[in-house]
Amino acid sequence: MPAPSGGARAWDAHAAPAGATLRDRLVPPAPERQPRWTTLGRLALEAFTPRRPAAPPAGEPHGADPSDGAAPAAGAPPVDLAKPAELGEPAGVAPAPAGASPISLAKPTGAEPADHEEPAEAGAPPRALAVAIAWLSRPGVAGWIGPLLVTALAGVLRLWNLGQPHAVIFDETYYAKDAWSLLQRGYESSWPDNANDAILATPPSVPLGDDAAFIVHPPVGKWTIALGEWLFGMDPFGWRIAVAVLGTLSVLMLARIGRRLFRSTMLGCLAALLMTVDGLHLVMSRTALLDGVLMFWVLAGFGCLLIDRDRSRGRLADLVGDVPDSARATAARLGWRPWRLAGGLCLGLATATKWSGLFYVAAFGIMIVLWDAGARRLAGAERPYRTMLRRDALPAFGALVPVTIVVYLVSWVGWFASDDGYYRQWAADRAGSSPQELPLPGFRGLSVPLPHVDMTWVPAALRSLWHYHAQMFEFHTNLTSHHDYQSNPWSWLVLGRPVSFFYESPGYGEDGCTSQECAREVLGMGTPLLWWTACVALLYLLYRWAARRDWRAGAILVGVAAGLLPWFNYQERTIFLFYAVVFVPFLCLAVAMMLGAMLGPHHAGETRRAVGTFGAGVVLAAIVLNFVAFWPIFTGQTIPMDSWRDLMWLRTWI
């Protein structure tokens, strides 16, 4: 079945044509077959392949010009470059549409031996080049070219001059040093007050303290930063490189996720390009904070669950048959689902980076069982939600929650292996007894009373870890000290109060300043036009989900909601705009989906498509130019003070 274009039309049961099989309804069609690339491959082969003159008809002298109306031999096999189920294609990829002009690199059956072919013209490009172009034109390969090109651009922007500013900026003062402590001792330790100056001095020194330090975040993000420090040393480049690599790879993941979600390589690359030019994603990829690592694992988990959706629906279609069948849809067992387990692993790593990853475990857990219920409904189950609860809910819970818990505990291996970690010996001389109450996360002052139970059967290390986490939880729920750059989640989407990670005012001749007064800043803020466009896109997605039941819109909205809504319950807490980087990929997907709608559906007229393409192009160009204008204050470049003031569009940005 032909794949839809990059327009807005959703693929669901209602979009399937009359007479479509159950598989057509359950399994989304393949991404478009890349007609431009396929044409390029065909033309390359035709141009670079020497042709043997056709045999003249009876009675016609040899040497007649074969181009004078000569037609291909009847029954000559067509050439097909677009084979189904190529590398990287989603499950259930359909063959190329009937009637498409295929290309085959194989020699047609019955062709003359090579030694009868005419020699290639002098100076003609080698056939190997044609074969290479044709191979790159295959859908399974072409679907990677665009994402890799966008990723290369993202990598250049994120790795360029990464060691600047040569300073410990914002919360790097905690995480860069905690990462080095983990690398040296397996647990976080204290540092002297002048540690930052000593690390940045020439020659540098690393004055690691002896005492264990109380920390308030799990260790995966800090182990990630430590990997860069282990490879490149304890300096700004060393503690930033690992997060920068993850930020770059997240662009590649988003391109492939968007391709699978929208069945369009173009829209997938568009979403990735939007994230490439987002200021907040750029700044968080160039800074050794935990939120960039959190974003990476949340996005990876979403991608794994999306693949599982395609694979499980294809398996359900195989079990039920070509037409909906209530009995088979109710009894079908979908079996081993490794991509769902991989999603649980990624979400476990997200939770082991920051506890806010738990919001995504809960949100995505609800989302995937609703996906399962929808699949069984399409397959014919009379009571799809009851069937989902019987067949799918428990395996889904097992793939996410226990896996997350195991991954989280394993992430503390350095603390378990030590004797001197903070609170490591807390339970050694204490009787094992359960807490009398359990505080409810998100409900300040409310708790659930618990019975008093002997807990001596629990290993002392686990009881010590539990106490440590109780203290961490108390810190997070009571963090209300004022900070100049704290913000309310109501203002995040409109960039009401960004965070200045670094600021200096060099004078003439300092740090490249060529005017009387200059500014040098790293401002943790999204590209304004992108985020403000995303606000409109989210409204459009709400319409698509509520009125059209578009599951893609619903999935994107879940990704935004899980990263934004929980913080409304902590409005009195000291929180910051850069927490929003975790849902930046979903904002970019939302904008890409809206721009795809602007392009128009595949059946739209030429004028409609032209107007839509122009409008989408204007929006994209404005976002890119806006990013270019703000580039200096995303990367700490020295600019004249007047230029800096021109970029402060809102007073709250100062």
XYZ file of C-alpha atoms in Angstrom:
654
model
C 0.000 0.000 0.000
C 1.386 3.432 -0.817
C 2.637 5.427 2.095
C 1.087 8.789 2.829
C 3.008 11.916 2.069
C 4.556 14.209 4.614
C 1.252 15.982 5.180
C -0.992 16.024 8.204
C -3.211 13.061 7.525
C -2.942 10.554 10.325
C -2.595 6.880 9.644
C -5.147 4.987 11.662
C -8.099 2.718 11.108
C -10.126 5.559 9.606
C -7.379 6.430 7.116
C -7.163 2.916 5.704
C -8.862 2.596 2.304
C -11.913 0.494 1.747
C -11.055 -3.183 1.540
C -7.852 -2.813 3.553
C -6.761 -5.899 5.446
C -6.388 -6.027 9.199
C -2.616 -5.749 8.820
C -3.095 -2.535 6.842
C -5.141 -1.157 9.723
C -2.885 -2.340 12.529
C 0.553 -1.766 11.058
C 1.361 1.723 9.792
C 2.536 1.860 6.198
C 6.209 2.173 5.423
C 7.888 5.553 5.176
C 7.754 6.978 1.696
C 9.873 5.164 -0.844
C 12.123 8.162 -1.411
C 11.129 8.784 -5.046
C 13.773 11.442 -5.621
C 16.556 9.156 -4.436
C 15.183 6.225 -6.398
C 15.097 8.344 -9.543
C 18.673 9.449 -8.906
C 19.813 5.841 -8.673
C 17.980 4.879 -11.855
C 19.417 7.813 -13.792
C 22.909 7.069 -12.486
C 22.726 3.498 -13.710
C 21.338 4.538 -17.059
C 23.992 7.234 -17.515
C 26.990 5.239 -16.346
C 26.150 1.825 -17.806
C 27.348 1.250 -21.393
C 24.618 -0.049 -23.632
C 24.942 -2.708 -26.304
C 23.193 -1.802 -29.563
C 19.950 -3.656 -29.985
C 19.797 -6.309 -32.681
C 18.213 -4.806 -35.823
C 14.891 -6.176 -37.040
C 14.930 -8.574 -39.932
C 15.730 -6.816 -43.146
C 17.341 -3.800 -41.463
C 21.091 -3.343 -41.956
C 23.417 -3.636 -39.006
C 24.609 -0.359 -37.510
C 21.213 1.363 -37.496
C 20.801 3.901 -34.717
C 19.047 2.059 -31.839
C 17.739 5.323 -30.443
C 15.455 5.923 -33.391
C 12.278 4.788 -31.762
C 13.728 1.551 -30.417
C 11.748 0.297 -27.444
C 12.942 -1.939 -24.623
C 12.631 -5.607 -25.247
C 9.218 -6.939 -24.419
C 9.052 -8.629 -21.063
C 12.350 -7.165 -19.893
C 12.429 -7.412 -16.134
C 11.980 -4.109 -14.334
C 14.703 -2.891 -12.031
C 13.775 -2.464 -8.381
C 15.874 -0.536 -5.990
C 13.219 -0.359 -3.308
C 13.011 -3.746 -1.690
C 10.739 -4.252 1.313
C 12.041 -4.615 4.830
C 15.387 -2.961 4.212
C 17.672 -1.997 7.060
C 16.040 0.561 9.287
C 12.528 0.080 7.897
C 9.775 -0.215 10.496
C 8.020 -3.502 10.981
C 5.373 -4.272 8.442
C 6.985 -2.366 5.589
C 5.046 -2.934 2.440
C 6.631 -3.415 -0.975
C 6.827 -0.529 -3.374
C 3.456 0.381 -4.919
C 2.387 -1.442 -7.996
C 3.290 0.461 -11.091
C 6.376 2.090 -9.634
C 9.365 1.969 -11.930
C 11.714 -0.410 -10.125
C 15.435 -0.892 -10.617
C 17.557 -3.962 -10.073
C 21.271 -4.067 -9.834
C 21.169 -7.678 -10.933
C 21.771 -8.371 -14.604
C 18.507 -9.200 -16.437
C 17.950 -12.829 -17.090
C 18.950 -13.757 -20.563
C 21.245 -10.759 -21.084
C 24.204 -11.159 -23.360
C 27.581 -11.994 -21.797
C 29.685 -9.048 -20.764
C 32.338 -9.690 -23.416
C 29.789 -8.812 -26.155
C 29.074 -5.353 -24.670
C 30.414 -2.249 -26.315
C 33.332 -0.657 -24.438
C 32.522 2.358 -22.313
C 33.138 5.756 -23.811
C 36.442 7.381 -22.935
C 36.209 9.401 -19.755
C 32.850 7.893 -18.693
C 32.411 7.575 -14.913
C 33.032 4.040 -13.670
C 30.075 1.777 -13.110
C 31.207 1.393 -9.507
C 30.179 5.005 -8.930
C 26.771 4.302 -10.407
C 26.383 1.253 -8.207
C 27.368 3.318 -5.151
C 24.826 6.032 -5.984
C 22.162 3.428 -6.614
C 22.947 1.673 -3.325
C 22.713 4.953 -1.449
C 19.349 5.501 -3.133
C 17.797 2.404 -1.628
C 15.038 3.296 0.878
C 16.714 1.435 3.721
C 19.873 3.463 3.158
C 18.325 6.738 2.027
C 16.351 6.762 5.268
C 19.672 7.211 7.087
C 21.307 9.804 4.858
C 19.150 12.749 5.922
C 19.276 11.923 9.652
C 23.055 11.506 9.537
C 23.530 14.812 7.743
C 21.421 16.652 10.316
C 23.296 14.858 13.096
C 26.619 15.932 11.608
C 25.461 19.550 11.715
C 24.311 19.120 15.309
C 27.660 17.601 16.241
C 29.595 20.514 14.768
C 27.482 23.032 16.676
C 27.743 21.145 19.956
C 31.424 20.242 19.828
C 32.783 23.503 18.420
C 34.949 25.306 20.979
C 33.446 23.098 23.687
C 36.088 23.999 26.269
C 34.886 27.620 26.316
C 34.040 29.311 28.555
C 37.095 28.064 30.418
C 35.189 28.200 33.673
C 33.008 26.151 36.001
C 29.605 27.412 34.925
C 26.445 27.185 37.009
C 25.869 23.708 38.518
C 28.981 22.266 36.903
C 30.489 23.176 40.263
C 28.597 20.187 41.688
C 28.362 17.596 38.922
C 31.818 17.884 37.366
C 33.445 17.421 40.764
C 31.016 14.714 41.871
C 31.824 12.843 38.655
C 35.537 13.006 39.389
C 34.900 11.723 42.918
C 32.939 8.772 41.530
C 35.766 8.023 39.149
C 38.368 8.070 41.921
C 36.462 6.558 44.852
C 33.128 5.219 43.707
C 31.171 7.751 45.766
C 30.865 11.533 45.982
C 33.292 13.244 48.350
C 33.810 16.747 49.699
C 35.926 19.457 48.063
C 37.746 22.477 49.526
C 36.305 25.932 48.918
C 39.013 26.895 46.417
C 38.673 23.741 44.342
C 37.338 25.475 41.217
C 40.248 27.911 41.103
C 42.753 25.098 41.568
C 41.215 23.021 38.783
C 41.280 25.925 36.311
C 44.740 27.183 37.310
C 47.889 26.791 35.213
C 49.158 24.240 36.012
C 45.933 22.701 37.310
C 45.509 20.636 40.463
C 42.588 18.548 41.689
C 42.254 18.921 45.482
C 39.868 16.039 46.160
C 38.689 15.924 49.777
C 38.570 12.916 52.058
C 35.079 13.020 53.555
C 31.965 11.649 51.862
C 29.506 14.298 50.660
C 25.721 14.382 50.850
C 24.299 14.450 47.324
C 20.712 14.698 46.132
C 20.716 13.028 42.684
C 21.364 9.431 41.564
C 24.699 8.637 39.927
C 24.113 7.731 36.230
C 24.413 11.287 34.932
C 27.561 11.830 36.970
C 29.058 8.546 35.770
C 28.384 9.796 32.232
C 30.291 13.011 32.920
C 33.039 10.949 34.574
C 33.547 9.008 31.341
C 34.591 12.200 29.578
C 36.855 13.170 32.472
C 38.484 9.745 32.366
C 39.192 10.115 28.641
C 40.193 13.788 28.462
C 40.997 14.903 31.985
C 39.526 17.125 34.675
C 38.984 20.303 32.639
C 35.998 22.018 30.976
C 36.296 20.006 27.751
C 36.679 16.759 29.679
C 33.596 17.218 31.830
C 31.432 18.476 28.934
C 32.304 16.082 26.109
C 30.179 13.102 27.170
C 27.017 15.193 27.509
C 27.780 16.836 24.148
C 28.024 13.432 22.476
C 24.697 12.351 23.981
C 23.133 15.615 22.823
C 24.369 14.959 19.294
C 23.150 11.362 19.293
C 19.751 12.488 20.540
C 19.363 14.443 17.284
C 19.933 11.235 15.307
C 17.453 9.378 17.503
C 14.839 12.078 17.026
C 15.201 11.941 13.234
C 14.614 8.189 13.234
C 11.812 8.428 15.793
C 10.097 11.133 13.759
C 10.491 9.016 10.623
C 8.792 6.084 12.301
C 6.136 8.198 13.985
C 5.122 10.196 10.889
C 6.107 7.596 8.256
C 8.103 10.374 6.614
C 11.858 10.769 6.467
C 11.398 14.430 5.632
C 9.382 15.177 8.758
C 11.755 13.125 10.890
C 14.691 15.160 9.606
C 12.689 18.353 10.092
C 12.099 17.537 13.774
C 15.810 16.751 14.178
C 16.797 19.995 12.464
C 14.515 21.947 14.783
C 16.195 20.383 17.813
C 19.594 21.079 16.264
C 18.790 24.801 16.261
C 17.126 24.917 19.665
C 19.082 27.072 22.090
C 18.187 25.183 25.263
C 19.144 21.822 23.772
C 22.398 23.339 22.517
C 23.308 24.898 25.873
C 22.423 21.773 27.843
C 24.474 19.666 25.411
C 27.475 21.923 26.007
C 27.186 21.991 29.799
C 27.984 19.258 32.332
C 24.564 19.111 33.952
C 22.332 16.085 34.454
C 19.287 17.195 32.487
C 20.848 16.561 29.076
C 21.548 12.961 30.106
C 17.975 12.639 31.404
C 16.606 13.902 28.083
C 18.701 11.371 26.137
C 17.438 8.337 28.041
C 13.811 9.491 28.047
C 13.947 9.928 24.264
C 15.654 6.559 23.846
C 12.947 4.918 25.954
C 10.232 6.527 23.846
C 11.894 5.284 20.665
C 12.104 1.718 21.983
C 8.430 1.733 22.950
C 7.522 3.095 19.523
C 9.351 0.219 17.825
C 7.585 -2.208 20.171
C 4.248 -0.746 19.091
C 4.948 -1.519 15.446
C 6.349 -4.985 16.122
C 3.574 -6.082 18.472
C 0.838 -4.911 16.110
C 2.439 -6.822 13.279
C 2.499 -9.951 15.448
C -1.141 -9.416 16.404
C -2.077 -9.158 12.733
C -0.293 -12.454 12.072
C -2.203 -14.156 14.879
C -5.644 -12.816 13.984
C -5.599 -12.960 10.175
C -6.775 -10.683 7.404
C -10.111 -9.756 8.977
C -11.000 -8.802 12.564
C -11.858 -11.793 14.700
C -13.114 -11.330 18.248
C -12.080 -14.738 19.558
C -8.574 -14.577 18.139
C -8.059 -10.943 19.152
C -9.077 -11.779 22.715
C -6.970 -14.924 23.010
C -3.844 -13.697 21.214
C -0.669 -13.665 23.295
C 1.971 -11.314 21.941
C 4.857 -13.152 23.592
C 8.398 -11.884 24.044
C 8.706 -8.124 23.550
C 12.400 -7.187 23.754
C 11.889 -3.597 22.618
C 9.556 -2.989 25.548
C 12.219 -4.328 27.904
C 14.752 -2.047 26.213
C 12.374 0.839 26.848
C 12.262 -0.107 30.525
C 16.069 -0.208 30.612
C 16.309 3.292 29.129
C 13.688 4.695 31.491
C 15.531 3.059 34.375
C 18.682 4.899 33.325
C 16.659 8.113 33.110
C 15.371 7.606 36.660
C 18.900 6.791 37.815
C 19.952 10.179 36.417
C 17.229 12.282 38.042
C 14.135 11.191 39.909
C 11.942 13.108 37.470
C 12.470 10.159 35.148
C 9.800 8.426 37.249
C 7.196 10.742 35.736
C 8.004 9.247 32.334
C 7.889 5.686 33.643
C 4.324 6.316 34.823
C 3.202 8.308 31.762
C 4.693 5.964 29.182
C 3.395 2.964 31.113
C -0.175 4.225 30.760
C 0.437 5.135 27.128
C 1.658 1.696 26.055
C -1.235 -0.217 27.599
C -3.653 2.149 25.856
C -1.792 1.386 22.633
C -2.332 -2.321 23.324
C -6.035 -1.804 23.985
C -6.385 0.116 20.729
C -4.645 -2.650 18.801
C -6.951 -5.312 20.211
C -9.981 -3.169 19.435
C -8.928 -2.915 15.796
C -8.278 -6.658 15.755
C -11.907 -7.243 16.738
C -11.863 -7.752 20.515
C -15.333 -6.973 21.880
C -13.934 -5.782 25.210
C -10.500 -4.449 24.337
C -9.753 -2.830 27.694
C -10.645 -5.931 29.645
C -8.551 -7.969 27.236
C -5.682 -5.549 27.651
C -5.885 -5.853 31.438
C -5.859 -9.640 31.181
C -3.210 -10.065 28.498
C -1.035 -6.971 28.343
C -1.117 -4.875 31.521
C 0.924 -7.174 33.765
C 3.681 -7.811 31.173
C 3.836 -4.057 30.523
C 4.220 -3.396 34.239
C 6.938 -6.033 34.449
C 8.832 -4.576 31.513
C 8.935 -1.092 33.027
C 8.695 -1.018 36.816
C 10.875 -3.965 37.961
C 13.420 -3.213 35.240
C 13.573 0.419 36.357
C 14.099 -0.637 39.981
C 16.880 -3.082 39.098
C 18.668 -0.565 36.867
C 18.366 2.083 39.562
C 19.897 -0.143 42.238
C 22.703 -1.267 39.940
C 23.560 2.372 39.266
C 24.585 2.686 42.929
C 27.204 -0.045 42.600
C 30.052 2.339 43.485
C 28.327 3.312 46.720
C 27.568 -0.334 47.593
C 31.173 -1.356 46.908
C 32.581 1.329 49.205
C 32.775 1.452 52.972
C 32.923 5.216 53.291
C 30.086 6.525 51.135
C 27.659 8.937 52.744
C 25.288 7.009 55.083
C 26.890 3.755 53.846
C 27.183 2.405 57.408
C 24.017 4.033 58.758
C 22.192 0.746 59.399
C 25.197 -1.151 60.742
C 24.420 -0.506 64.425
C 20.682 0.109 64.189
C 17.805 -2.261 64.706
C 15.961 -2.931 61.482
C 12.508 -1.414 61.813
C 10.170 -0.068 59.181
C 9.243 3.622 58.970
C 6.055 4.639 60.708
C 4.766 6.576 57.700
C 5.400 6.993 54.015
C 5.285 10.549 52.578
C 3.227 10.895 49.406
C 5.301 12.328 46.549
C 3.718 15.508 45.262
C 1.475 16.023 48.296
C 3.371 18.091 50.797
C 2.527 17.249 54.389
C 0.510 14.139 53.490
C 1.712 10.663 54.324
C 0.384 7.138 54.635
C 0.739 5.511 58.086
C 2.563 2.189 58.036
C 2.562 -0.693 60.505
C 5.703 -1.140 62.555
C 7.484 -4.188 61.095
C 10.803 -5.811 61.915
C 13.129 -5.248 58.921
C 16.275 -7.000 60.098
C 15.885 -9.458 57.224
C 16.694 -6.628 54.786
C 20.460 -6.269 54.202
C 21.970 -3.363 56.107
C 23.257 -1.769 52.879
C 19.732 -1.546 51.461
C 18.396 -0.094 54.709
C 21.180 2.478 54.652
C 20.328 3.350 51.049
C 16.654 3.712 51.962
C 17.551 6.145 54.759
C 19.825 8.062 52.389
C 16.943 8.406 49.936
C 14.587 9.538 52.662
C 16.991 12.387 53.390
C 17.303 13.195 49.687
C 13.523 13.278 49.341
C 13.219 15.623 52.302
C 15.774 17.946 50.718
C 13.935 18.067 47.387
C 10.513 18.690 48.894
C 11.757 21.473 51.164
C 14.035 23.303 48.738
C 12.490 26.774 48.800
C 15.526 29.079 49.049
C 15.304 31.992 46.624
C 17.398 32.016 43.456
C 17.650 34.903 41.010
C 16.911 32.672 38.027
C 14.236 30.389 39.429
C 10.997 30.293 37.456
C 7.460 29.013 37.564
C 6.484 26.185 35.189
C 3.651 28.372 33.903
C 6.291 30.480 32.163
C 8.466 27.731 30.706
C 6.812 27.310 27.303
C 6.977 31.045 26.617
C 10.538 31.316 27.999
C 9.513 33.681 30.754
C 12.661 33.411 32.877
C 15.755 31.766 31.325
C 18.855 30.899 33.344
C 22.142 32.726 32.913
C 24.741 29.987 33.260
C 27.690 32.317 32.749
C 28.156 36.084 32.373
C 31.117 38.435 32.103
C 31.484 42.073 31.009
C 34.931 42.315 29.379
C 36.301 45.745 28.535
C 38.003 46.902 25.378
C 40.784 44.511 24.351
C 39.683 41.729 26.745
C 38.425 38.374 25.394
C 38.119 39.800 21.898
C 36.093 42.866 22.882
C 36.321 45.547 20.178
C 34.021 48.149 21.723
C 34.086 50.166 24.909
C 31.951 47.618 26.746
C 31.065 44.025 25.851
C 29.033 41.135 27.201
C 29.816 37.444 27.262
C 27.012 35.126 28.333
C 25.780 31.538 28.196
C 22.003 31.852 28.469
C 20.018 28.681 29.088
C 17.031 29.479 26.919
C 15.287 27.897 23.957
C 15.253 29.537 20.530
C 12.353 31.956 21.052
C 10.566 31.575 17.717
C 10.796 27.773 17.963
C 9.261 27.659 21.432
C 6.546 30.170 20.633
C 5.712 28.205 17.483
C 5.607 25.076 19.643
C 2.898 26.673 21.799
C 0.699 26.933 18.693
C 1.697 23.426 17.618
C 0.617 21.978 20.979
C -2.839 23.507 20.512
C -2.999 21.937 17.053
C -2.011 18.562 18.507
C -4.684 18.846 21.172
C -7.197 19.270 18.357
C -5.744 16.300 16.435
C -5.899 14.098 19.501
C -9.324 15.167 20.807
C -11.194 15.586 17.536
C -9.384 13.178 15.198
C -8.110 10.595 17.691
C -4.634 10.884 16.190
C -2.444 8.602 18.286
C 0.712 10.396 17.137
C -0.528 13.664 18.595
C -1.408 11.862 21.814
C 2.050 10.307 22.128
C 3.779 13.661 21.636
C 1.482 15.341 24.152
C 2.282 12.631 26.701
C 5.991 13.372 26.255
C 5.435 17.078 26.920
C 2.973 16.575 29.776
C 5.209 14.138 31.685
C 8.045 16.656 31.653
C 5.963 19.745 32.451
C 2.799 19.053 34.441
C 4.340 17.395 37.552
C 6.267 20.591 38.318
C 3.045 22.526 38.846
C 2.744 20.689 42.129
C 6.115 22.142 43.204
C 5.595 25.793 42.352
C 6.960 26.911 45.726
C 10.129 24.874 45.186
C 13.270 26.367 43.645
C 13.011 25.137 40.040
C 14.444 26.319 36.738
C 13.567 26.615 33.067
C 16.347 24.253 31.984
C 14.388 21.337 33.502
C 12.273 21.676 30.352
C 15.055 20.298 28.128
C 13.666 16.822 28.778
C 10.613 17.538 26.613
C 12.362 19.612 23.924
C 12.355 16.597 21.535
C 8.574 16.372 21.844
C 8.161 20.095 21.192
C 10.181 19.644 18.000
C 8.004 16.687 16.973
C 4.933 18.843 17.589
C 6.229 21.647 15.385
C 7.248 19.163 12.678
C 3.768 17.634 12.705
C 2.149 21.050 12.402
C 4.455 22.067 9.552
C 3.623 18.779 7.858
C -0.036 19.735 8.089
C 0.795 23.077 6.500
C 2.287 21.231 3.533
C -1.102 19.687 2.911
C -2.334 16.115 2.406
C -1.135 14.016 -0.512
C -4.354 14.549 -2.465
C -4.248 18.363 -2.199
C -4.056 20.462 -5.325
C -0.897 22.058 -6.642
C -1.817 25.528 -5.418
C -2.620 24.277 -1.919
C 0.691 22.423 -1.713
C 2.641 25.404 -3.038
C 1.098 27.794 -0.531
C 1.602 25.309 2.308
C 5.219 24.674 1.351
C 5.912 28.402 1.225
C 4.317 28.972 4.633
C 6.189 26.086 6.265
C 9.416 27.263 4.668
C 8.951 30.771 6.036
C 8.404 29.406 9.562
C 11.461 27.155 9.340
C 13.655 29.912 7.925
C 12.558 32.322 10.667
C 13.430 29.759 13.368
C 16.857 29.067 11.882
C 17.653 32.780 11.527
C 16.484 33.369 15.089
C 18.891 30.671 16.276
C 21.738 32.258 14.313
C 20.995 35.640 15.898
C 21.072 34.178 19.426
C 24.085 31.935 18.784
C 26.545 34.272 20.547
C 24.665 34.197 23.849
C 24.107 30.435 23.624
C 27.845 29.790 23.343
C 29.480 32.535 25.420
C 30.797 34.664 22.554
C 32.029 38.170 23.274
C 29.717 40.742 21.665
C 29.246 44.512 22.073
C 26.975 45.437 24.941
C 24.511 47.108 22.567
C 24.214 43.869 20.590
C 23.592 41.967 23.813
C 20.854 44.415 24.820
C 19.217 43.982 21.398
C 18.851 40.251 22.149
C 17.163 40.829 25.494
C 13.653 40.896 23.999
C 11.998 40.608 27.414
C 13.067 42.302 30.620
C 12.837 38.975 32.437
C 15.662 37.619 30.261
C 18.168 39.900 31.962
